Coordinates of C-alpha atoms in Angstrom, one line a residue:
M1 CA -21.4 -19.7 -10.0
A2 CA -20.5 -20.2 -6.2
S3 CA -21.4 -17.8 -3.8
P4 CA -19.3 -15.3 -1.4
I5 CA -20.5 -17.8 1.2
R6 CA -19.4 -20.9 -0.2
A7 CA -16.0 -20.0 -1.3
L8 CA -15.4 -18.9 2.7
L9 CA -16.9 -22.4 3.2
L10 CA -14.5 -23.2 0.8
L11 CA -11.7 -21.8 2.0
L12 CA -11.7 -22.5 5.2
L13 CA -12.1 -26.3 4.4
L14 CA -9.0 -26.0 2.3
V15 CA -7.0 -24.5 5.6
V16 CA -7.2 -26.7 7.5
I17 CA -6.6 -29.7 4.7
G18 CA -3.7 -27.6 4.0
S19 CA -2.6 -27.5 8.2
N20 CA -2.9 -30.7 8.6
P21 CA 1.0 -32.4 9.1
Y22 CA 0.0 -35.2 6.8
F23 CA 0.2 -33.3 4.4
T24 CA 3.2 -31.6 4.6
S25 CA 5.5 -33.2 2.4
A26 CA 5.0 -31.4 -1.2
K27 CA 5.8 -32.0 -5.1
P28 CA 10.1 -30.8 -5.5
P29 CA 9.6 -28.0 -7.8
A30 CA 10.0 -28.7 -11.4
P31 CA 13.5 -28.0 -12.5
P32 CA 13.8 -23.7 -14.1
V33 CA 15.8 -25.9 -17.6
R34 CA 13.7 -28.6 -19.5
C35 CA 15.5 -30.1 -22.6
N36 CA 14.8 -32.4 -25.4
V37 CA 16.6 -33.1 -29.3
T38 CA 16.1 -29.7 -30.0
G39 CA 17.6 -27.6 -27.3
C40 CA 16.6 -26.6 -24.1
V41 CA 13.6 -23.2 -22.9
L42 CA 14.0 -22.3 -19.2
S43 CA 11.4 -21.1 -17.5
N44 CA 11.0 -19.4 -13.3
A45 CA 9.1 -20.8 -10.7
Y46 CA 5.6 -19.3 -12.1
G47 CA 6.3 -20.9 -15.6
A48 CA 5.4 -17.7 -17.4
W49 CA 8.5 -14.4 -17.7
G50 CA 6.5 -10.9 -18.0
D51 CA 6.1 -11.1 -22.2
R52 CA 4.8 -14.3 -21.8
S53 CA 7.6 -15.4 -25.1
E54 CA 9.4 -18.8 -24.7
C55 CA 13.3 -18.5 -23.2
W56 CA 14.8 -21.5 -25.9
V57 CA 18.3 -22.0 -25.7
R58 CA 20.4 -24.6 -28.0
S59 CA 22.5 -26.1 -25.1
V60 CA 23.3 -25.6 -20.7
V61 CA 26.6 -26.5 -19.1
C62 CA 27.1 -27.5 -15.7
P63 CA 29.7 -27.3 -13.6
T64 CA 30.3 -29.3 -10.9
N65 CA 33.3 -27.1 -10.1
E66 CA 34.7 -23.7 -10.2
E67 CA 37.7 -25.1 -13.0
E68 CA 34.3 -26.4 -15.0
L69 CA 32.7 -23.2 -14.4
R70 CA 35.8 -21.9 -15.7
S71 CA 35.7 -23.8 -18.7
A72 CA 33.0 -23.3 -20.2
V73 CA 33.1 -19.5 -19.7
A74 CA 36.9 -19.8 -22.3
E75 CA 34.8 -22.1 -24.3
A76 CA 31.8 -19.5 -25.6
N77 CA 34.6 -16.8 -25.5
R78 CA 36.5 -18.7 -27.7
N79 CA 33.2 -19.4 -29.6
N80 CA 31.9 -15.6 -29.1
L81 CA 28.8 -17.8 -28.0
K82 CA 27.1 -14.9 -25.4
A83 CA 26.0 -16.3 -22.2
K84 CA 24.1 -15.7 -18.9
V85 CA 23.6 -18.1 -15.8
V86 CA 20.7 -20.2 -14.0
S87 CA 20.7 -21.9 -10.6
G88 CA 18.5 -24.7 -9.7
F89 CA 15.5 -22.3 -7.9
S90 CA 15.7 -19.2 -10.9
H91 CA 12.4 -17.2 -9.0
A92 CA 13.2 -13.9 -10.9
I93 CA 10.4 -12.8 -12.7
P94 CA 12.3 -10.5 -15.7
K95 CA 14.3 -12.6 -18.1
L96 CA 17.8 -11.8 -16.2
A97 CA 18.7 -15.7 -17.1
C98 CA 17.8 -15.5 -20.2
P99 CA 20.8 -15.2 -23.0
P100 CA 20.0 -14.3 -27.0
P101 CA 18.5 -17.3 -28.5
E102 CA 21.5 -18.1 -31.1
N103 CA 25.0 -18.5 -30.9
S104 CA 24.4 -18.2 -26.6
V105 CA 25.3 -21.2 -24.0
L106 CA 22.8 -20.7 -20.8
I107 CA 25.8 -22.2 -18.0
S108 CA 23.1 -23.9 -14.8
T109 CA 24.9 -24.2 -11.1
A110 CA 22.3 -26.1 -10.1
K111 CA 25.0 -29.1 -9.4
Y112 CA 27.7 -26.5 -8.4
N113 CA 26.7 -26.8 -5.0
T114 CA 29.0 -28.4 -2.6
R115 CA 31.5 -26.2 -1.0
I116 CA 30.1 -24.7 2.5
E117 CA 33.4 -24.1 4.3
V118 CA 32.9 -22.5 7.9
D119 CA 36.0 -20.3 9.4
V120 CA 34.5 -20.6 13.0
A121 CA 37.4 -18.1 14.0
G122 CA 37.9 -15.7 11.6
R123 CA 33.1 -15.8 11.5
T124 CA 33.2 -16.5 7.3
V125 CA 31.2 -19.0 6.1
T126 CA 32.5 -19.6 1.9
A127 CA 29.6 -21.4 0.0
D128 CA 29.5 -22.8 -3.7
S129 CA 27.3 -20.0 -5.9
G130 CA 24.6 -21.9 -6.8
V131 CA 24.4 -23.1 -3.5
G132 CA 20.7 -23.6 -1.5
L133 CA 20.4 -20.7 0.8
R134 CA 18.8 -23.2 3.0
D135 CA 21.8 -25.6 3.4
L136 CA 23.6 -22.8 3.7
I137 CA 22.0 -21.7 7.0
D138 CA 22.4 -24.9 8.2
K139 CA 25.8 -25.8 7.9
V140 CA 26.0 -22.4 10.1
E141 CA 23.7 -22.4 12.4
A142 CA 25.5 -26.3 13.4
A143 CA 28.7 -25.1 13.8
G144 CA 27.6 -22.7 16.7
L145 CA 27.4 -19.0 14.6
S146 CA 24.0 -16.8 12.7
L147 CA 23.7 -15.4 8.8
V148 CA 22.6 -12.1 10.0
A149 CA 21.0 -11.7 6.7
S150 CA 18.8 -13.3 4.5
T151 CA 15.9 -13.2 1.8
Y152 CA 12.0 -14.3 3.0
W153 CA 11.8 -16.8 0.8
E154 CA 14.5 -19.6 1.0
G155 CA 13.8 -21.3 -2.2
V156 CA 17.7 -19.7 -3.8
S157 CA 21.1 -20.3 -4.0
V158 CA 23.9 -18.1 -2.9
G159 CA 24.8 -16.6 -6.1
G160 CA 21.1 -15.3 -7.3
I161 CA 20.9 -13.5 -3.4
I162 CA 23.8 -11.1 -4.5
S163 CA 23.3 -10.5 -7.8
T164 CA 19.3 -9.6 -7.1
G165 CA 19.8 -7.7 -4.8
S166 CA 17.8 -9.6 -2.4
H167 CA 17.0 -9.2 1.0
G168 CA 15.0 -9.3 4.7
S169 CA 14.9 -7.0 6.5
S170 CA 16.8 -4.0 9.6
W171 CA 18.2 -0.9 9.2
W172 CA 20.5 -2.2 11.8
G173 CA 23.9 -2.5 11.3
K174 CA 25.0 -4.0 7.7
G175 CA 21.3 -3.8 7.3
G176 CA 18.9 -6.9 5.6
A177 CA 20.0 -7.0 2.2
V178 CA 22.7 -10.4 1.6
H179 CA 24.9 -8.4 -0.5
D180 CA 25.6 -6.0 2.6
H181 CA 27.5 -9.4 4.3
V182 CA 29.8 -10.7 2.1
V183 CA 33.4 -10.3 3.0
S184 CA 34.7 -11.4 -0.5
L185 CA 33.1 -12.9 -3.7
S186 CA 35.6 -14.9 -6.7
M187 CA 34.1 -13.9 -10.4
V188 CA 34.3 -16.1 -13.6
I189 CA 34.8 -13.1 -16.4
P190 CA 36.1 -13.7 -20.1
A191 CA 39.7 -12.9 -21.1
G192 CA 42.0 -13.6 -23.8
E193 CA 43.6 -16.3 -25.3
S194 CA 46.6 -15.3 -23.0
E195 CA 44.8 -16.3 -20.4
G196 CA 42.8 -19.1 -21.8
Y197 CA 39.2 -17.3 -22.8
A198 CA 39.0 -17.0 -19.1
K199 CA 40.2 -16.2 -15.6
V200 CA 38.7 -16.3 -11.6
V201 CA 39.2 -13.3 -9.7
R202 CA 38.9 -12.4 -6.5
L203 CA 37.4 -9.3 -4.9
L204 CA 37.2 -7.7 -1.4
R205 CA 35.6 -5.5 -0.6
G206 CA 37.6 -2.0 -1.2
D207 CA 38.3 -3.8 -4.3
P208 CA 37.4 -1.1 -7.2
L209 CA 35.0 -4.0 -9.1
F210 CA 34.1 -5.3 -5.6
N211 CA 31.1 -2.4 -5.3
A212 CA 29.2 -3.3 -9.2
A213 CA 30.6 -7.1 -8.6
S214 CA 27.8 -7.4 -5.6
V215 CA 25.1 -7.1 -7.1
S216 CA 26.0 -7.2 -11.1
L217 CA 23.1 -8.8 -12.6
G218 CA 24.6 -11.3 -13.9
L219 CA 26.2 -9.4 -16.2
L220 CA 30.2 -8.0 -15.7
G221 CA 30.9 -11.9 -14.9
I222 CA 30.0 -15.3 -13.6
I223 CA 30.3 -15.5 -9.6
S224 CA 31.7 -18.7 -8.4
Q225 CA 32.7 -18.3 -4.6
V226 CA 30.6 -16.2 -1.8
T227 CA 32.3 -15.6 2.3
L228 CA 29.3 -13.9 4.3
S229 CA 30.3 -13.0 7.7
L230 CA 28.8 -14.6 11.0
E231 CA 27.8 -14.0 14.3
P232 CA 27.6 -15.6 16.6
S233 CA 24.9 -17.8 17.4
F234 CA 21.2 -16.0 18.4
K235 CA 17.7 -16.2 18.3
R236 CA 14.4 -14.1 17.2
S237 CA 11.3 -13.6 19.2
I238 CA 8.7 -12.9 16.8
T239 CA 4.4 -11.1 18.1
Y240 CA 2.2 -10.4 15.1
S241 CA -0.2 -7.4 16.4
F242 CA -2.8 -6.2 15.1
H243 CA -4.2 -2.2 14.6
D244 CA -6.3 -0.4 12.2
D245 CA -5.0 1.1 10.3
A246 CA -5.4 5.3 10.7
S247 CA -2.4 6.4 11.1
F248 CA -0.2 3.6 10.7
Q249 CA 2.5 5.3 9.1
D250 CA 3.7 7.8 11.0
R251 CA 4.7 5.3 13.1
L252 CA 7.3 3.1 11.0
L253 CA 10.4 4.9 11.3
D254 CA 9.9 4.0 14.9
V255 CA 9.3 0.5 14.2
A256 CA 12.1 0.2 12.3
R257 CA 14.5 1.9 15.0
K258 CA 13.8 -0.5 18.1
H259 CA 13.8 -3.7 16.5
E260 CA 16.5 -5.4 14.5
F261 CA 14.1 -7.2 12.5
A262 CA 10.7 -5.8 11.5
D263 CA 8.3 -5.4 8.7
L264 CA 5.1 -4.7 8.4
T265 CA 2.3 -5.9 6.3
W266 CA -0.7 -3.8 5.7
F267 CA -4.2 -5.4 3.9
P268 CA -5.8 -1.9 3.0
S269 CA -9.7 -3.0 1.8
Q270 CA -9.2 -4.5 6.0
H271 CA -7.8 -1.4 6.7
K272 CA -5.8 -3.5 9.4
V273 CA -2.4 -3.2 9.3
A274 CA 0.1 -6.4 10.9
F275 CA 3.1 -5.6 12.5
R276 CA 5.7 -7.7 12.9
F277 CA 8.0 -7.5 16.3
D278 CA 10.9 -9.3 15.8
D279 CA 14.5 -8.9 18.3
R280 CA 17.2 -11.3 18.9
V281 CA 18.0 -12.8 21.8
P282 CA 20.1 -14.7 23.8
S283 CA 20.1 -17.8 22.4
N284 CA 20.0 -18.6 25.7
A285 CA 16.5 -17.8 25.5
S286 CA 14.1 -19.9 26.5
G287 CA 11.8 -21.8 22.4
D288 CA 12.4 -23.9 19.8
G289 CA 10.1 -21.7 17.6
I290 CA 9.9 -22.2 13.8
N291 CA 8.8 -19.3 11.0
D292 CA 6.7 -21.4 8.9
F293 CA 5.0 -18.1 6.6
I294 CA 1.8 -19.7 5.3
G295 CA 1.3 -18.3 2.2
F296 CA 5.1 -20.7 1.9
Q297 CA 3.9 -24.0 3.2
P298 CA 2.6 -27.2 0.7
N299 CA -1.1 -26.5 -0.4
L300 CA -3.2 -29.8 -1.9
M301 CA -2.8 -30.0 -5.5
A302 CA -6.6 -29.9 -6.1
V303 CA -6.9 -27.1 -3.1
C304 CA -4.3 -24.7 -5.6
A305 CA -7.0 -25.5 -8.4
A306 CA -9.8 -24.7 -6.5
I307 CA -8.6 -21.7 -4.6
R308 CA -7.2 -20.6 -8.6
A309 CA -10.5 -21.4 -10.0
T310 CA -12.6 -19.2 -7.1
E311 CA -10.8 -16.6 -8.1
K312 CA -11.0 -16.5 -11.2
R313 CA -14.2 -17.1 -10.9
Y314 CA -15.3 -13.6 -8.9
D315 CA -12.3 -12.0 -11.4
E316 CA -14.0 -12.7 -15.1
S317 CA -17.7 -12.2 -13.1
R318 CA -16.5 -8.7 -11.8
N319 CA -17.9 -9.6 -8.1
R320 CA -15.7 -7.8 -6.1
R321 CA -18.0 -9.3 -2.9
G322 CA -16.6 -12.2 -3.1
K323 CA -12.8 -10.4 -3.5
C324 CA -13.7 -9.8 0.4
V325 CA -15.0 -12.1 2.1
T326 CA -12.0 -14.7 1.0
A327 CA -9.3 -11.7 2.2
A328 CA -11.8 -11.0 5.5
A329 CA -11.2 -15.1 5.7
E330 CA -7.5 -14.8 4.9
L331 CA -6.9 -12.2 7.5
E332 CA -8.7 -14.0 10.1
Y333 CA -6.6 -17.1 9.8
R334 CA -3.5 -15.6 9.3
R335 CA -4.2 -13.5 12.7
L336 CA -5.4 -17.1 14.1
A337 CA -2.5 -18.8 12.4
G338 CA 0.2 -16.7 13.7
N339 CA 0.6 -16.0 10.2
G340 CA 2.6 -19.6 10.2
L341 CA 5.0 -19.2 13.1
K342 CA 4.8 -22.1 15.8
N343 CA 5.9 -23.1 18.9
N344 CA 6.7 -26.5 18.7
G345 CA 4.7 -27.1 16.3
I346 CA 1.7 -25.6 16.6
F347 CA 0.9 -22.0 17.2
T348 CA 0.1 -21.6 20.7
G349 CA 0.2 -17.7 21.2
Y350 CA 2.9 -14.7 21.1
P351 CA 6.2 -14.1 21.7
V352 CA 7.2 -17.3 19.4
V353 CA 11.0 -17.8 20.0
G354 CA 13.8 -19.7 18.3
R355 CA 16.5 -20.3 16.8
Q356 CA 17.9 -17.9 14.4
G357 CA 18.4 -20.2 11.4
K358 CA 14.4 -21.2 11.5
M359 CA 13.1 -18.4 12.2
Q360 CA 14.9 -15.7 9.6
T361 CA 13.3 -17.3 6.1
S362 CA 11.0 -20.4 5.1
G363 CA 10.2 -22.8 2.6
S364 CA 8.7 -26.3 3.4
C365 CA 6.6 -26.3 -0.4
Q366 CA 10.4 -26.8 -2.0
H367 CA 11.1 -29.8 0.2
S368 CA 10.4 -33.2 -0.2
P369 CA 11.3 -37.0 -1.5
E370 CA 11.7 -37.2 -4.8
A371 CA 8.1 -39.1 -6.0
D372 CA 5.6 -38.0 -6.4
S373 CA 3.0 -36.3 -4.7
L374 CA 0.0 -34.2 -4.1
S375 CA 1.4 -31.3 -2.8
T376 CA 2.9 -28.3 -4.5
C377 CA 4.0 -24.4 -3.4
P378 CA 0.5 -22.0 -4.3
W379 CA 2.2 -21.3 -6.8
D380 CA 3.7 -24.4 -8.9
P381 CA 1.9 -24.9 -12.4
R382 CA 2.4 -28.5 -12.7
G383 CA -0.4 -27.5 -9.8
K384 CA -2.9 -24.8 -12.3
G385 CA -3.0 -22.8 -8.5
L386 CA -1.8 -19.2 -8.2
F387 CA -0.9 -17.3 -11.2
F388 CA 0.0 -13.4 -10.6
Y389 CA 2.4 -10.7 -10.4
E390 CA 4.9 -9.1 -8.2
T391 CA 5.1 -5.4 -7.8
T392 CA 8.2 -4.7 -6.1
A393 CA 9.4 -1.4 -5.3
I394 CA 11.6 0.8 -2.9
F395 CA 11.2 4.7 -1.8
S396 CA 13.6 7.2 0.3
P397 CA 11.5 7.0 3.4
P398 CA 10.4 10.9 2.5
K399 CA 8.3 9.1 -0.4
F400 CA 6.9 6.2 0.8
M401 CA 4.9 8.9 3.6
D402 CA 3.5 10.1 0.7
F403 CA 2.5 7.1 -1.5
I404 CA 0.8 5.8 1.5
H405 CA -1.2 9.1 1.7
D406 CA -1.9 9.3 -1.4
V407 CA -2.7 4.6 -1.6
K408 CA -5.1 5.8 1.2
Q409 CA -6.9 8.5 -1.1
L410 CA -7.1 6.0 -3.4
R411 CA -8.8 2.9 -1.4
D412 CA -11.3 5.1 0.2
L413 CA -12.8 5.9 -2.9
K414 CA -13.7 2.7 -3.5
P415 CA -12.5 0.0 -0.5
E416 CA -13.4 -2.9 -1.6
N417 CA -11.6 -2.6 -4.7
F418 CA -8.7 -3.4 -2.9
C419 CA -10.1 -6.6 -1.7
G420 CA -7.8 -8.8 -4.3
V421 CA -4.4 -7.5 -2.9
D422 CA -5.2 -8.7 0.5
N423 CA -6.1 -11.8 -0.6
Y424 CA -2.7 -12.4 -1.9
N425 CA -0.6 -10.7 1.9
G426 CA -1.5 -7.8 1.0
F427 CA 1.1 -4.8 0.9
L428 CA 4.3 -5.9 2.7
I429 CA 6.6 -3.5 4.3
R430 CA 10.2 -4.0 4.3
F431 CA 13.3 -2.4 5.1
I432 CA 17.1 -2.0 3.9
K433 CA 19.8 0.6 4.3
K434 CA 22.1 2.4 2.2
S435 CA 24.7 0.4 0.5
D436 CA 27.6 0.8 -1.3
A437 CA 26.8 -1.6 -3.7
L438 CA 26.7 0.4 -7.1
L439 CA 23.2 -1.5 -7.9
G440 CA 22.0 -1.4 -4.5
Q441 CA 20.0 1.7 -2.6
P442 CA 22.3 5.0 -1.9
E443 CA 19.7 5.3 1.3
D444 CA 17.9 3.5 3.8
S445 CA 14.1 2.8 2.4
I446 CA 11.8 1.6 2.4
V447 CA 10.2 -1.2 0.6
L448 CA 6.9 -2.2 -0.2
D449 CA 6.1 -5.6 -2.4
F450 CA 2.2 -6.4 -2.8
N451 CA 1.2 -9.3 -5.7
Y452 CA -1.9 -9.5 -7.7
Y453 CA -4.0 -11.5 -10.1
R454 CA -3.0 -12.4 -13.3
A455 CA -5.0 -13.8 -16.1
D456 CA -4.3 -17.2 -17.3
D457 CA -4.8 -15.1 -20.6
P458 CA -2.3 -12.4 -21.7
S459 CA -4.6 -10.7 -23.7
T460 CA -8.4 -10.5 -20.7
P461 CA -8.9 -8.0 -18.8
R462 CA -8.9 -8.4 -15.7
L463 CA -11.0 -6.8 -12.4
N464 CA -9.7 -3.8 -11.0
Q465 CA -6.7 -3.4 -13.4
D466 CA -7.3 0.1 -13.1
V467 CA -6.0 0.4 -9.9
W468 CA -3.2 -1.4 -9.8
E469 CA -1.7 -0.1 -12.5
E470 CA -2.1 3.8 -11.4
V471 CA -1.2 2.3 -7.6
E472 CA 2.0 0.6 -9.8
Q473 CA 2.1 4.8 -11.9
M474 CA 2.0 6.4 -8.5
A475 CA 5.8 4.2 -6.6
F476 CA 7.5 4.3 -10.3
M477 CA 6.7 7.4 -12.1
K478 CA 5.3 10.6 -8.9
H479 CA 7.3 9.1 -6.4
G480 CA 10.9 8.2 -8.0
A481 CA 10.7 4.4 -6.5
R482 CA 13.4 2.0 -7.1
P483 CA 11.7 -1.1 -8.3
H484 CA 13.4 -4.8 -7.1
W485 CA 16.2 -6.5 -9.9
A486 CA 14.4 -9.6 -9.5
K487 CA 10.4 -8.9 -9.1
N488 CA 8.2 -6.5 -10.6
R489 CA 6.4 -5.8 -15.0
R490 CA 8.0 -4.5 -17.2
V491 CA 7.2 -0.6 -16.2
A492 CA 8.6 -0.6 -13.4
F493 CA 11.6 -0.7 -15.1
L494 CA 10.9 2.5 -17.4
G495 CA 13.8 5.0 -16.2
V496 CA 15.8 2.9 -13.9
H497 CA 19.0 4.6 -14.7
R498 CA 18.3 7.9 -13.4
K499 CA 17.2 6.4 -10.7
Y500 CA 20.9 5.1 -8.9
P501 CA 23.5 7.2 -8.9
G502 CA 26.1 4.9 -9.9
F503 CA 24.7 3.4 -12.3
S504 CA 27.8 4.9 -15.3
N505 CA 29.7 3.7 -12.5
F506 CA 28.2 0.3 -12.9
L507 CA 28.6 0.0 -16.5
A508 CA 32.3 1.7 -15.9
A509 CA 32.9 -2.1 -14.7
K510 CA 30.8 -4.2 -16.6
N511 CA 32.4 -2.8 -19.8
Q512 CA 36.6 -3.0 -17.9
S513 CA 34.4 -7.3 -16.8
D514 CA 33.5 -7.9 -20.1
P515 CA 34.3 -5.5 -22.7
G516 CA 33.3 -7.8 -25.4
G517 CA 29.3 -8.2 -23.5
M518 CA 29.2 -11.6 -22.9
F519 CA 26.5 -12.0 -21.1
Q520 CA 24.8 -9.2 -22.1
S521 CA 21.1 -9.8 -22.2
P522 CA 18.7 -8.9 -24.1
W523 CA 16.8 -8.0 -21.4
W524 CA 18.8 -5.6 -20.5
D525 CA 19.3 -4.8 -24.0
E526 CA 15.2 -3.2 -24.4
V527 CA 13.6 -2.9 -20.6
V528 CA 17.0 -1.0 -18.8
S529 CA 19.2 0.7 -21.8
G530 CA 15.2 1.1 -23.2
Q531 CA 16.6 0.0 -26.7
G532 CA 13.1 -1.8 -27.5
S533 CA 9.9 -1.0 -26.8
N534 CA 6.0 -1.9 -26.5
T535 CA 3.9 0.1 -27.7
G536 CA 1.3 -3.0 -29.2
N537 CA -1.8 -3.6 -29.8
G538 CA -3.0 -4.7 -25.7
C539 CA 0.5 -4.0 -24.5
A540 CA -1.3 -2.2 -20.9
L541 CA -2.3 -5.3 -19.9
E542 CA 0.5 -7.1 -18.2
G543 CA 2.2 -3.9 -17.6
Q544 CA 4.3 -4.5 -21.4
C545 CA 3.7 -0.2 -22.6
I546 CA 2.0 2.4 -20.1
C547 CA -0.8 3.3 -22.6
A548 CA -0.9 6.1 -24.3
E549 CA -4.5 5.5 -26.3
D550 CA -7.0 3.1 -26.5
E551 CA -5.8 0.2 -28.2
H552 CA -3.1 -0.6 -26.1
C553 CA -6.0 -1.9 -23.6
S554 CA -9.2 -4.3 -24.5
P555 CA -11.4 -1.8 -26.6
S556 CA -13.0 -4.5 -26.9
K557 CA -13.8 -5.5 -24.2
G558 CA -14.6 -2.4 -22.8
Y559 CA -11.2 -1.4 -21.7
L560 CA -10.5 1.8 -22.4
C561 CA -6.9 4.3 -21.5
R562 CA -8.3 6.6 -19.2
P563 CA -6.1 9.2 -16.0
G564 CA -6.3 7.8 -12.9
L565 CA -8.5 8.8 -10.3
V566 CA -5.8 10.1 -7.3
Y567 CA -2.6 10.5 -9.4
K568 CA -4.0 12.3 -12.7
E569 CA -0.9 12.6 -14.0
A570 CA -1.1 8.1 -14.7
R571 CA -2.7 5.9 -17.5
V572 CA -4.7 3.0 -16.7
C573 CA -7.0 0.4 -18.1
R574 CA -10.4 1.1 -16.5
Y575 CA -13.7 -0.5 -17.7
T576 CA -16.0 1.7 -18.9
T577 CA -19.5 1.2 -19.3
G578 CA -20.9 3.3 -21.8

């Protein structure tokens, strides 16, 4: 097994290679739908769903315009088929887009992506549902305007962003959630025979269905077009400031109020926090910087595989020290490289000032010619690289402060137990504003996002598995956090209907828009509506259940169901030696 020092040298070597401009092109992501003579399989960008099962569908339809989309829905409705929609990206972790395997059709918007119309005088942009975020932003910026809110990752479609409540970070103005900047949208919904079995409805903000449709998870119909509000072009000025984490939570609210696009990244094992002071500046401010976030840069596939192999060896040999060495190296590299911010091609110091369209989102690893390349996104399963869980919890601010206190207590029992998460960017903390959307946030909220190691084999327990299960249960059970709809493991959605005051109104709108349940999904039935459960042997290992007995963990490998160390009501799979 490689020593921690060798692992550190390897990481530093890979960082140098990965940052070399020679390797900036990357293999484009694989399409999410693959078909053969027997049918089609839908995958997400990570190559595995939460339950590890495949999403198999008999047929896929790829409309190129709104009428073709309406016709696809009408044909499905006429034949009593269930239908779900997927974009050309598919970065959702839950099976939001997976229809039942029989008597169903999958509708892809991958080719419904040509219309982007900017109304300069009205300061709006109207786009087809399948348009990619980067294409939209570039067209808007070319017209001398800016889209204020966006996701941090640009490999998403307009329809997908809106449907899942995806966001950036801001408590200012309309806030950081993209759906709160929607002026109007069009949606294709089922209809009776007299209306051709499907129809297009146009919804303006204030219409009865609008607040249900703006974050609809694909359950009301299929979004066909979206109109977003814009503002005059502006630039952003970003500075990262690294500090000890002793009392960082006391500064959170002040930072969010003083800086329009602020966020924080907490590295608990390193006792460090990085404040991102991120502000709007005039369009004539000096600077032509870009945000090329380190985690979204292309990596050689051989590098991805080597990093994964090292991490896997550390996990399986229970080598916490090795993970801590690489976590420290990762933090230092991020600090020295400005976390991917660049002034004129490289990072030369703060502040980094650049146009909104080049600073608000990133994803250089997904852009390349169709020709084969040696590089790819770090998580692309073809590169056998990073494979991880992503937990995203959304808190009321007072509850978040209590949560941080609990996590610090757990961390202080054995700080090296938290090194694993610091290899994956630590805890990212963002801010999103109260929304009128029924499945949006009911209050100004704080978002916590963290990634952590996932085993290749679902029956393999993980080093410090109990720690991450306790943190997960602290968030969603003790402190009542709401799950991000497009992320998280199954257990995060337990009792979710009680966490959204508008949930019953959303169900009423869903029944009005789709009374026959054409767009109902197995994921919704099983996970959100609570009609299904998974309590088989080993179900807690991948977050399909909270353990209630040892068999839900892995007794044969020494993992038993035990109470949490700080949150005593938690039930976690802990490694025991006797």
